[in-house]
Coordinates of C-alpha atoms and ligand atoms in Angstrom, one line a residue:
X150 CA 77.8 58.4 101.4
X151 CA 74.4 57.5 100.7
X152 CA 73.7 57.9 97.3
X153 CA 70.6 59.2 96.0
X154 CA 69.1 58.8 92.4
X155 CA 71.7 56.1 91.7
X156 CA 70.7 53.9 89.0
X157 CA 71.3 50.2 89.5
X158 CA 73.8 49.6 86.6
X159 CA 76.9 51.7 85.9
X160 CA 77.0 52.5 82.2
X161 CA 80.8 52.8 82.2
X162 CA 83.4 49.9 82.0
X163 CA 86.9 50.3 83.1
X164 CA 89.2 50.3 80.5
X165 CA 92.2 49.8 83.1
X166 CA 91.8 46.6 85.4
X167 CA 91.7 48.1 89.0
X168 CA 95.1 46.9 90.7
X169 CA 93.4 46.8 94.0
X170 CA 91.9 44.0 96.2
X171 CA 90.2 46.6 98.6
X172 CA 86.6 45.9 98.2
X173 CA 85.5 49.5 100.2
X174 CA 87.8 51.2 97.0
X175 CA 86.1 48.9 94.4
X176 CA 82.7 50.0 96.4
X177 CA 83.5 53.5 96.3
X178 CA 84.4 53.9 92.5
X179 CA 81.1 51.8 91.5
X180 CA 79.0 54.0 93.4
X181 CA 80.3 57.2 92.2
X182 CA 80.0 55.7 88.5
X183 CA 76.5 54.6 89.2
X184 CA 75.8 58.0 90.5
X185 CA 77.6 60.0 87.7
X186 CA 77.4 58.1 84.7
X187 CA 80.7 58.5 82.9
X188 CA 81.4 57.5 79.4
X189 CA 84.6 55.6 80.8
X190 CA 86.7 55.0 84.0
X191 CA 90.0 55.4 83.9
X192 CA 92.4 54.3 87.3
X193 CA 95.2 56.3 87.4
X194 CA 98.7 54.9 87.9
X195 CA 100.8 57.8 88.0
X196 CA 103.3 56.4 85.0
X197 CA 104.6 58.6 82.6
X198 CA 102.9 57.1 79.6
X199 CA 99.7 57.9 81.3
X200 CA 100.9 61.7 81.8
X201 CA 101.5 62.1 78.2
X202 CA 98.4 60.7 77.2
X203 CA 96.4 62.9 79.6
X204 CA 98.3 65.8 78.5
X205 CA 97.8 64.9 74.6
X206 CA 94.1 64.5 75.2
X207 CA 94.1 68.1 77.1
X208 CA 95.9 69.3 74.2
X209 CA 93.1 67.7 71.7
X210 CA 90.4 69.4 73.8
X211 CA 92.0 72.6 73.9
X212 CA 92.0 73.0 77.5
X213 CA 95.9 73.5 77.4
X214 CA 98.5 74.4 74.4
X215 CA 102.0 73.5 74.4
X216 CA 104.5 76.0 74.8
X217 CA 107.7 76.4 72.6
X218 CA 109.7 73.1 73.6
X219 CA 113.0 75.4 72.7
X220 CA 112.2 77.7 75.3
X221 CA 109.9 75.8 77.9
X222 CA 110.5 72.1 77.5
X223 CA 107.7 70.1 78.1
X224 CA 105.6 72.7 79.5
X225 CA 101.7 73.9 78.9
X226 CA 99.4 76.7 79.2
X227 CA 95.8 76.1 80.5
X228 CA 93.4 79.1 80.1
X229 CA 90.7 78.9 82.3
X230 CA 86.9 80.0 81.9
X231 CA 86.7 83.6 83.2
X232 CA 84.4 82.7 85.7
X233 CA 86.7 80.0 87.2
X234 CA 89.9 81.6 88.4
X235 CA 90.1 81.5 92.0
X236 CA 89.4 79.5 95.1
X237 CA 85.5 80.3 95.9
X238 CA 85.3 80.6 99.9
X239 CA 81.8 81.4 99.6
X240 CA 81.0 78.5 98.0
X241 CA 83.1 76.7 100.4
X242 CA 81.4 74.6 103.2
X243 CA 82.0 72.4 106.3
X244 CA 79.1 69.9 106.5
X245 CA 79.7 68.9 110.5
X246 CA 77.0 67.2 112.4
X247 CA 76.8 70.1 115.0
X248 CA 77.0 73.8 113.3
X249 CA 79.2 74.8 116.4
X250 CA 81.8 72.5 115.3
X251 CA 82.3 74.7 112.1
X252 CA 82.7 77.7 113.9
X253 CA 82.0 81.6 112.5
X254 CA 84.6 81.4 110.0
X255 CA 83.1 78.6 108.0
X256 CA 80.2 78.4 106.1
X257 CA 78.4 75.3 107.7
X258 CA 75.6 73.5 106.0
X259 CA 73.6 70.7 107.5
X260 CA 75.4 67.4 106.2
X261 CA 72.1 65.8 105.3
X262 CA 70.7 68.6 103.3
X263 CA 74.1 69.3 101.7
X264 CA 74.0 65.3 100.7
X265 CA 70.7 65.7 99.3
X266 CA 71.5 68.7 97.2
X267 CA 75.0 67.0 96.0
X268 CA 73.2 63.9 95.2
X269 CA 71.1 65.9 92.9
X270 CA 74.0 67.8 91.3
X271 CA 76.2 64.6 90.7
X272 CA 73.5 62.7 89.2
X273 CA 74.7 62.0 85.6
X274 CA 77.2 65.1 86.1
X275 CA 80.4 63.0 84.2
X276 CA 77.8 61.7 81.4
X277 CA 80.1 61.7 78.4
X278 CA 83.3 62.2 80.3
X279 CA 85.9 59.9 81.7
X280 CA 85.9 59.6 85.3
X281 CA 89.5 59.5 86.4
X282 CA 90.3 57.4 90.0
X283 CA 93.3 59.3 91.2
X284 CA 94.7 57.7 94.4
X285 CA 97.2 60.2 96.0
X286 CA 99.5 60.3 99.1
X287 CA 100.0 63.2 101.1
X288 CA 103.3 63.1 102.6
X289 CA 106.4 60.7 101.6
X290 CA 106.0 57.0 102.3
X291 CA 106.4 55.8 105.6
X292 CA 106.0 59.3 107.7
X293 CA 103.8 58.8 110.8
X294 CA 101.5 61.7 109.4
X295 CA 101.3 60.8 105.7
X296 CA 97.9 60.2 104.8
X297 CA 96.1 58.7 101.7
X298 CA 93.2 59.8 99.5
X299 CA 91.2 59.0 96.4
X300 CA 90.0 61.9 94.2
X301 CA 87.5 60.7 91.9
X302 CA 87.1 63.4 88.8
X303 CA 86.2 64.0 85.3
X304 CA 88.8 66.7 84.7
X305 CA 92.1 65.7 83.0
X306 CA 93.2 68.9 84.0
X307 CA 93.0 67.6 87.5
X308 CA 94.6 64.4 86.9
X309 CA 97.6 66.4 85.4
X310 CA 98.1 68.7 88.4
X311 CA 97.6 66.1 90.8
X312 CA 100.1 64.2 89.1
X313 CA 102.6 67.4 90.1
X314 CA 101.1 68.3 93.4
X315 CA 101.1 64.8 95.0
X316 CA 102.3 61.5 94.8
X317 CA 99.9 59.8 92.8
X318 CA 99.1 56.6 91.3
X319 CA 100.1 52.9 92.0
X320 CA 102.5 54.5 94.7
X321 CA 99.2 55.4 97.0
X322 CA 96.9 52.3 95.9
X323 CA 99.9 50.4 97.3
X324 CA 99.6 51.7 100.8
X325 CA 96.0 51.5 100.3
X326 CA 96.5 48.0 99.9
X327 CA 98.7 47.5 102.6
X328 CA 95.6 48.3 104.9
X329 CA 95.5 52.4 105.5
X330 CA 92.6 54.3 105.8
X331 CA 91.7 56.9 103.1
X332 CA 89.7 59.7 102.3
X333 CA 87.1 60.2 99.7
X334 CA 86.8 62.8 97.4
X335 CA 84.8 63.3 94.6
X336 CA 85.0 66.2 92.1
X337 CA 83.2 67.0 89.0
X338 CA 83.2 69.9 86.8
X339 CA 79.3 69.7 86.4
X340 CA 79.4 69.9 82.7
X341 CA 77.8 66.5 81.4
X342 CA 78.1 65.9 77.8
X343 CA 75.0 64.9 75.5
X344 CA 75.8 62.3 72.8
X345 CA 77.7 64.3 70.2
X346 CA 78.0 67.6 71.8
X347 CA 80.9 69.5 71.4
X348 CA 83.0 70.3 74.6
X349 CA 84.5 73.5 76.0
X350 CA 88.1 74.1 76.6
X351 CA 87.4 74.9 80.0
X352 CA 84.3 72.9 81.4
X353 CA 82.8 74.5 84.7
X354 CA 79.4 75.2 86.0
X355 CA 78.2 78.5 87.4
X356 CA 77.1 76.9 90.5
X357 CA 79.8 75.7 92.5
X358 CA 79.9 73.5 95.9
X359 CA 83.4 73.0 97.7
X360 CA 82.1 70.8 100.5
X361 CA 83.7 68.7 103.4
X362 CA 82.3 66.2 105.7
X363 CA 84.9 66.4 108.7
X364 CA 83.3 63.6 110.4
X365 CA 83.3 61.2 107.5
X366 CA 86.4 62.5 106.2
X367 CA 84.8 63.2 102.8
X368 CA 85.3 65.9 100.4
X369 CA 82.7 66.7 97.4
X370 CA 83.3 69.4 94.9
X371 CA 81.3 70.7 92.0
X372 CA 81.6 73.0 89.2
X373 CA 85.2 74.4 89.5
X374 CA 88.3 73.2 88.0
X375 CA 90.5 75.8 89.3
X376 CA 93.1 75.3 91.9
X377 CA 92.3 74.6 95.4
X378 CA 88.5 74.0 94.5
X379 CA 89.4 70.9 92.5
X380 CA 92.9 69.5 93.0
X381 CA 91.4 68.2 96.3
X382 CA 94.6 66.9 97.9
X383 CA 95.7 70.6 98.8
X384 CA 93.3 72.8 100.6
X385 CA 90.4 70.5 100.9
X386 CA 92.3 67.5 102.2
X387 CA 95.8 68.6 103.4
X388 CA 94.2 71.8 105.6
X389 CA 90.4 71.5 105.8
X390 CA 90.0 67.7 106.6
X391 CA 93.5 67.1 108.1
X392 CA 92.8 69.5 110.4
X393 CA 89.9 67.8 111.8
X394 CA 91.9 64.8 111.6
X395 CA 94.9 66.5 113.5
X396 CA 92.8 67.9 116.3
X397 CA 91.3 64.1 116.9
X398 CA 94.7 62.6 116.4
X399 CA 97.0 65.3 118.1
X400 CA 98.8 66.7 115.4
X401 CA 99.0 69.9 113.2
X402 CA 97.7 70.6 109.9
X403 CA 98.7 74.5 108.7
X404 CA 99.1 76.4 106.2
X405 CA 102.6 77.3 106.2
X406 CA 105.8 76.9 104.4
X407 CA 108.8 75.4 105.6
X408 CA 112.6 76.1 105.3
X409 CA 116.0 75.0 106.5
X410 CA 118.2 77.9 107.0
X411 CA 122.0 77.5 107.7
X412 CA 124.0 80.5 109.2
X413 CA 127.9 81.4 107.8
X414 CA 128.8 79.2 111.4
X415 CA 126.8 76.1 110.6
X416 CA 123.8 76.9 112.8
X417 CA 120.7 75.3 111.2
X418 CA 117.2 76.0 112.0
X419 CA 113.9 74.7 110.7
X420 CA 111.5 77.4 110.3
X421 CA 107.9 77.1 109.4
X422 CA 105.9 80.3 108.6
X423 CA 102.3 80.7 108.0
X424 CA 101.2 83.8 106.0
X425 CA 97.7 84.2 104.2
X426 CA 97.5 83.2 100.4
X427 CA 99.8 85.3 98.1
X428 CA 101.6 87.1 100.9
X429 CA 105.2 85.8 100.1
X430 CA 105.3 82.3 101.3
X431 CA 107.1 80.9 98.2
X432 CA 109.2 83.6 98.0
X433 CA 110.2 82.9 101.7
X434 CA 110.6 79.3 100.8
X435 CA 113.0 79.7 98.1
X436 CA 114.8 82.9 99.6
X437 CA 118.2 84.0 98.2
X438 CA 119.9 85.6 101.4
X439 CA 121.8 88.7 100.7
X440 CA 123.9 88.5 103.6
X441 CA 127.3 86.3 102.8
X442 CA 127.6 82.7 103.7
X443 CA 123.8 82.0 104.6
X444 CA 121.7 79.4 102.5
X445 CA 118.1 78.9 102.9
X446 CA 116.7 75.4 101.5
X447 CA 113.3 74.7 100.6
X448 CA 111.0 71.9 102.2
X449 CA 107.9 73.2 101.3
X450 CA 105.9 76.5 100.5
X451 CA 102.1 76.0 101.1
X452 CA 101.3 73.5 103.9
X453 CA 103.1 71.8 106.8
X454 CA 101.8 69.1 108.8
X455 CA 103.6 68.5 112.2
X456 CA 103.6 66.2 115.3
X457 CA 105.3 65.6 118.4
X458 CA 108.0 62.9 118.2
X459 CA 108.9 60.2 120.5
X460 CA 111.5 62.7 121.6
X461 CA 108.7 65.3 122.9
X462 CA 110.0 67.6 119.8
X463 CA 107.7 69.1 117.1
X464 CA 108.3 67.5 113.8
X465 CA 107.1 68.5 110.2
X466 CA 106.7 67.4 106.5
X467 CA 105.5 69.3 103.9
X468 CA 102.8 66.9 102.5
X469 CA 102.6 68.1 98.9
X470 CA 105.2 67.1 96.0
X471 CA 104.6 70.1 94.2
X472 CA 104.1 73.7 94.3
X473 CA 101.2 75.6 92.8
X474 CA 102.4 79.0 92.9
X475 CA 101.2 82.5 92.0
X476 CA 102.9 83.6 88.9
X477 CA 102.6 87.6 88.9
X478 CA 105.4 89.3 90.9
X479 CA 107.7 86.1 90.6
X480 CA 110.7 87.5 88.5
X481 CA 114.6 86.8 88.7
X482 CA 114.8 89.8 91.1
X483 CA 112.0 88.8 93.5
X484 CA 112.6 84.9 93.2
X485 CA 115.4 83.7 90.9
X486 CA 115.2 80.2 92.3
X487 CA 111.2 80.0 91.4
X488 CA 112.4 81.2 88.0
X489 CA 114.7 78.4 87.7
X490 CA 112.3 75.6 88.8
X491 CA 109.8 76.7 86.2
X492 CA 112.6 75.8 83.1
X493 CA 110.2 73.0 81.8
X494 CA 108.2 70.0 82.7
X495 CA 105.6 73.1 84.1
X496 CA 102.0 73.5 83.8
X497 CA 100.9 77.1 83.7
X498 CA 97.5 78.7 84.5
X499 CA 96.4 81.9 83.0
X500 CA 99.3 83.5 82.3
X501 CA 100.1 85.1 79.2
X502 CA 101.8 84.0 76.1
X503 CA 104.4 85.5 74.3
X504 CA 104.4 85.3 70.4
X505 CA 107.1 82.8 70.3
X506 CA 105.5 80.3 72.6
X507 CA 106.7 80.9 76.1
X508 CA 104.9 82.4 78.9
X509 CA 104.9 85.8 80.6
X510 CA 103.5 87.6 83.2
X511 CA 103.5 90.8 85.4
X512 CA 106.3 91.2 87.3
X513 CA 108.5 88.4 85.5
X514 CA 111.2 90.9 83.5
X515 CA 111.4 94.2 82.1
X516 CA 110.9 95.5 79.5
X517 CA 107.1 94.5 78.8
X518 CA 106.6 92.8 75.7
X519 CA 105.2 94.6 73.2
X520 CA 102.7 92.0 72.1
X521 CA 101.3 89.1 74.1
X522 CA 98.4 86.9 73.7
X523 CA 96.7 87.5 77.4
X524 CA 95.2 85.1 80.1
X525 CA 91.9 85.4 78.0
X526 CA 93.3 84.5 74.6
X527 CA 93.0 87.8 73.3
X528 CA 95.5 89.9 71.5
X529 CA 97.3 92.2 74.2
X530 CA 99.9 94.9 74.0
X531 CA 101.2 97.3 76.9
X532 CA 98.3 99.9 75.8
X533 CA 95.5 97.6 76.5
X534 CA 95.2 98.6 80.0
X535 CA 94.3 95.3 81.4
X536 CA 96.9 92.7 83.1
X537 CA 98.2 90.3 80.6
X538 CA 98.1 87.3 82.9
X539 CA 95.6 87.1 85.5
X540 CA 96.7 88.2 89.0
X541 CA 96.1 84.6 90.6
X542 CA 97.6 83.0 87.7
X543 CA 99.6 80.0 88.8
X544 CA 102.3 77.8 87.8
X545 CA 102.3 73.8 89.0
X546 CA 105.5 72.3 89.0
X547 CA 107.4 69.4 91.2
X548 CA 109.3 70.1 94.1
X549 CA 112.7 67.9 93.2
X550 CA 113.0 70.5 90.0
X551 CA 113.6 73.0 92.7
X552 CA 117.3 73.9 93.0
X553 CA 117.1 75.0 96.5
X554 CA 114.8 71.8 97.7
X555 CA 116.6 70.5 100.8
X556 CA 117.7 66.9 100.7
X557 CA 115.2 66.0 103.4
X558 CA 112.1 67.5 101.6
X559 CA 111.0 63.5 100.8
X560 CA 112.4 62.3 104.4
X561 CA 109.3 60.2 106.3
X562 CA 111.1 61.5 109.4
X563 CA 110.4 65.2 108.6
X564 CA 112.7 68.0 110.4
X565 CA 112.4 69.4 114.0
X566 CA 111.1 72.8 114.1
X567 CA 112.8 75.4 115.9
X568 CA 110.9 78.5 115.1
X569 CA 107.2 79.3 113.9
X570 CA 106.7 82.6 112.4
X571 CA 103.1 84.2 111.6
X572 CA 102.8 87.4 109.3
X573 CA 100.7 89.0 107.4
X574 CA 100.3 92.0 104.7
X575 CA 100.0 94.9 106.8
X576 CA 100.6 98.7 105.8
X577 CA 100.5 100.1 109.3
X578 CA 100.5 98.6 113.1
X579 CA 102.7 95.6 113.1
X580 CA 106.4 96.0 113.2
X581 CA 109.0 94.2 110.9
X582 CA 109.6 91.2 113.7
X583 CA 108.5 90.5 117.2
X584 CA 109.2 87.6 119.2
X585 CA 106.1 86.1 121.4
X586 CA 106.8 86.3 125.1
X587 CA 105.8 82.8 125.6
X588 CA 103.8 79.7 123.4
X589 CA 100.5 81.4 124.9
X590 CA 101.3 84.7 123.6
X591 CA 102.7 83.0 120.2
X592 CA 99.5 81.3 119.8
X593 CA 97.2 84.9 120.7
X594 CA 99.8 86.3 117.7
X595 CA 98.6 83.5 115.4
X596 CA 95.2 83.7 116.6
X597 CA 95.2 87.7 116.0
X598 CA 96.7 87.7 112.8
X599 CA 95.3 90.2 109.9
X600 CA 96.3 90.8 106.4
X601 CA 95.3 93.0 103.6
X602 CA 93.3 90.7 100.8
X603 CA 94.8 89.6 97.8
X604 CA 93.5 88.0 94.4
X605 CA 93.8 84.6 95.7
X606 CA 90.5 84.4 96.7
X607 CA 87.3 86.4 96.1
X608 CA 87.0 89.9 98.0
X609 CA 88.2 93.4 98.0
X610 CA 91.8 93.3 97.1
X611 CA 93.4 95.5 100.2
X612 CA 90.8 95.2 103.0
X613 CA 91.9 94.2 106.0
X614 CA 90.8 90.7 107.2
X615 CA 91.5 88.7 110.3
X616 CA 93.0 85.4 109.2
X617 CA 94.0 83.3 112.4
X618 CA 96.7 81.3 111.7
X619 CA 96.5 82.3 108.1
X620 CA 93.7 79.4 108.3
X621 CA 90.5 81.3 108.2
X622 CA 89.7 79.3 105.0
X623 CA 90.8 76.2 105.8
X624 CA 90.2 75.0 109.5
X625 CA 87.9 72.1 109.2
X626 CA 86.3 73.2 112.6
X627 CA 85.7 75.8 114.9
X628 CA 88.6 78.2 115.1
X629 CA 88.4 78.4 118.8
X630 CA 89.1 74.9 119.3
X631 CA 91.8 75.0 117.0
X632 CA 93.3 77.9 119.4
X633 CA 92.8 75.4 122.1
X634 CA 94.3 72.4 120.0
X635 CA 97.6 74.7 119.6
X636 CA 97.6 75.3 123.1
X637 CA 97.7 71.6 124.2
X638 CA 100.5 71.0 121.9
X639 CA 102.6 73.7 123.3
X640 CA 101.9 72.2 126.7
X641 CA 103.1 68.6 125.5
X642 CA 106.3 70.4 123.8
X643 CA 106.8 72.4 127.3
X644 CA 106.8 68.9 129.0
X645 CA 110.0 68.1 127.0
X646 CA 111.3 71.4 127.2
X647 CA 111.5 71.9 123.6
X648 CA 108.9 74.4 122.7
X649 CA 109.8 76.2 119.1
X650 CA 109.9 80.0 119.4
X651 CA 107.2 82.0 117.9
X652 CA 107.8 85.1 115.7
X653 CA 105.3 87.4 114.0
X654 CA 106.7 89.5 110.9
X655 CA 105.5 92.1 108.7
X656 CA 107.3 92.8 105.3
X657 CA 104.7 95.1 104.0
X658 CA 104.7 98.2 106.3
X659 CA 104.6 101.4 104.4
X660 CA 105.7 104.8 105.1
X661 CA 103.0 107.8 104.6
X662 CA 103.9 108.0 100.9
X663 CA 102.6 104.7 100.6
X664 CA 105.9 103.1 99.8
X665 CA 107.3 100.0 101.4
X666 CA 109.8 100.6 104.3
X667 CA 111.5 97.0 104.1
X668 CA 113.1 95.4 100.9
X669 CA 111.8 92.0 101.5
X670 CA 112.7 89.2 99.7
X671 CA 116.6 88.2 99.9
X672 CA 116.7 90.6 102.6
X673 CA 114.4 89.0 105.0
X674 CA 117.3 86.9 105.7
X675 CA 118.4 89.8 108.3
X676 CA 115.2 89.0 110.1
X677 CA 116.0 85.4 110.1
X678 CA 119.6 85.8 111.4
X679 CA 118.1 87.9 114.4
X680 CA 115.4 84.9 115.0
X681 CA 118.2 82.3 114.9
X682 CA 120.6 84.9 117.7
X683 CA 117.1 84.7 119.8
X684 CA 117.0 80.9 119.4
X685 CA 120.9 80.8 120.1
X686 CA 120.2 83.2 123.1
X687 CA 123.0 85.5 121.3
X688 CA 120.9 88.6 121.0
X689 CA 118.8 90.9 123.7
X690 CA 115.4 92.8 122.4
X691 CA 113.5 95.5 123.9
X692 CA 109.9 94.9 125.5
X693 CA 106.9 96.3 123.8
X694 CA 103.0 95.6 124.3
X695 CA 103.4 93.0 121.4
X696 CA 106.5 91.0 122.4
X697 CA 110.3 91.3 121.9
X698 CA 111.4 93.7 119.5
X699 CA 115.1 94.0 118.2
X700 CA 116.9 97.0 119.1
X701 CA 118.3 99.0 116.2
X702 CA 121.7 97.7 116.7
X703 CA 120.3 94.0 117.0
X704 CA 119.5 93.8 112.9
X705 CA 122.5 94.0 110.3
X706 CA 121.1 96.8 108.2
X707 CA 124.6 97.3 106.5
X708 CA 124.2 97.8 102.8
X709 CA 120.6 98.7 102.9
X710 CA 119.4 101.7 101.2
X711 CA 117.2 102.7 104.3
X712 CA 117.3 105.8 106.8
X713 CA 117.5 105.6 110.7
X714 CA 114.4 107.1 110.6
X715 CA 112.7 104.4 108.3
X716 CA 114.7 101.7 110.4
X717 CA 113.3 103.1 113.6
X718 CA 109.7 103.0 112.1
X719 CA 109.6 99.4 111.4
X720 CA 111.4 98.5 114.6
X721 CA 109.1 99.9 116.8
X722 CA 105.1 99.9 117.8
X723 CA 102.9 102.7 118.4
X724 CA 100.6 102.1 121.6
X725 CA 97.7 103.5 120.2
X726 CA 97.7 101.5 116.9
X727 CA 98.2 98.1 119.2
X728 CA 95.7 99.2 121.5
X729 CA 93.5 99.6 118.4
X730 CA 94.5 96.4 116.9
X731 CA 93.7 94.3 120.1
X732 CA 90.2 95.9 120.7
X733 CA 89.6 94.5 117.2
X734 CA 91.0 91.4 118.1
X735 CA 88.7 91.4 121.0
X736 CA 85.7 91.9 118.7
X737 CA 87.0 88.6 116.9
X738 CA 87.2 86.8 120.1
X739 CA 83.6 88.2 120.9
X740 CA 82.4 86.7 117.7
X741 CA 84.1 83.3 118.0
X742 CA 82.3 83.0 121.5
X743 CA 82.8 80.3 124.2
X744 CA 85.5 78.4 122.3
X745 CA 88.0 81.1 122.6
X746 CA 90.4 79.7 125.0
X747 CA 90.6 81.7 128.4
X748 CA 94.7 81.6 127.9
X749 CA 93.9 83.9 124.7
X750 CA 91.6 86.2 126.7
X751 CA 94.2 86.6 129.0
X752 CA 96.8 87.6 126.4
X753 CA 94.3 90.1 125.0
X754 CA 93.5 91.9 128.0
X755 CA 97.6 92.0 128.9
X756 CA 98.0 93.6 125.5
X757 CA 95.6 96.2 126.2
X758 CA 97.0 96.5 129.9
X759 CA 100.7 97.0 128.5
X760 CA 99.4 99.7 125.9
X761 CA 98.5 102.1 128.8
Ligands
OXD4 C1 96.7 78.7 97.4 C2 96.0 79.5 98.3 O1 96.9 78.4 96.5 O2 96.2 79.5 99.5 O3 97.9 78.1 98.2 O4 95.2 80.1 98.0
MN5 MN1 97.9 78.5 100.2

């Protein structure tokens, strides 16, 4: 990046000697220091001592507070600024050379204009702060798709979070030292401090820019310290930039969870599932099956990178090393594995604090505590009438603390993907589960996915939004080209006869009173069982305009408190609803324009035809 307004001499001197000989890394760090003028530079090595020092600094600054060590060992609670609580999609930009490459699902900005804007914003933006150099790996050492990044940030909260979410520090610098290409990521909270000026607990800036330059593989983020806006390994790198890399290099970077399921008979399936944010990926990834003899082991809860291996099979890894999970709704009933994972060593953000120094959020337990400190730091009682935890409050915790983590989670060879699942939060229209007729039809189901909005991003909660592949806010290039890329990958897999089966699920269908028809959570294993029966060719299905549906007797429903009518309702589709949905999908295709692959237009026409 060409630096604007950069003075000649850096103001800061490194207080840790950088252990790299890579001139490009040293030049990057020097350039950013010259631009942002931090008071000090810290090269992160990822050690325990460094982690403790950063956490102490955050406690001293009032950004985090230590929880009661007897109740939640070595854990902390952060409270963000009230205006910095979620990903800001309206402030997220793809700055590709051509506007068409960003496509209609992204905010596009001219790269030169954006560089000029950023040059202004980042000038002296780190004054009075420490600039941290955070080398990080996405993926285990040695995997063909593992990639490296360096995030420069002036937020110690980001450093603490990146230390959990990625393989951070010396381990990544060693991979760079061995010659790897790396992605540039620059982050500033945008709150320079004048000499002697007191800091606030959660520095941020009302002006926010989360920007991506797919051609030069760069990320520049300004103004927010929250989640995906600031932990740049996650959405910015592992999805937006990685999806562009994956398109160019022939692999896939997707917003998916990944599990290993074992049946009582020993059948094993690795399932990758794409759901929009806050729609149950973490719960699926940590499922405790209600059917006896089944196990679900966790490989990842948010992002999967997949490639075609030498035998022509689709393989996947989770590039992350931690979970940044939505806290509200996570409890011993809904997700006991997550609750066990959070026993300690966890960084919580915007949850409520109990009077004895532990955490609490809506959905964690009944009864509700009589008194709490809410996410804003205010005294709270059940009468307060406001949520105690912010609806997008989070826990950040390492995967290796998860009792259901599969032993393969850190294996550079990844796992062979047997099934791909798409799903959304839909009160109506979509059945509990349907299997695609073919890879092309599966790509159509992924491309036309829709879901009711959640609190994970801005927008009106509950409003239906088309969210192709659950990647609407995360594909770093034209969405139509993303669909073509999936079709190409399918052709390569077809050549070796190893295409995974593709399914679509909807755990969220409601009856006319608005109650959920399906119990969800551990009972979702019943749907997985049907999928695995399909993989093994053990069970039939009935045809519908949107694919193969289980017949009533095909799904194990024993022990469920469910009427036959309700079961029938979730296992059937209404042609009128499917027709209306396919017409709406056609509108989506019209808005995407000429990059929509012909195969998907054909699938749309076929769906409409089958409704008649
Ligand atoms: C997330 C999100 O944080 O999708 O995973 O918002
Ligand atoms: Mn996500």
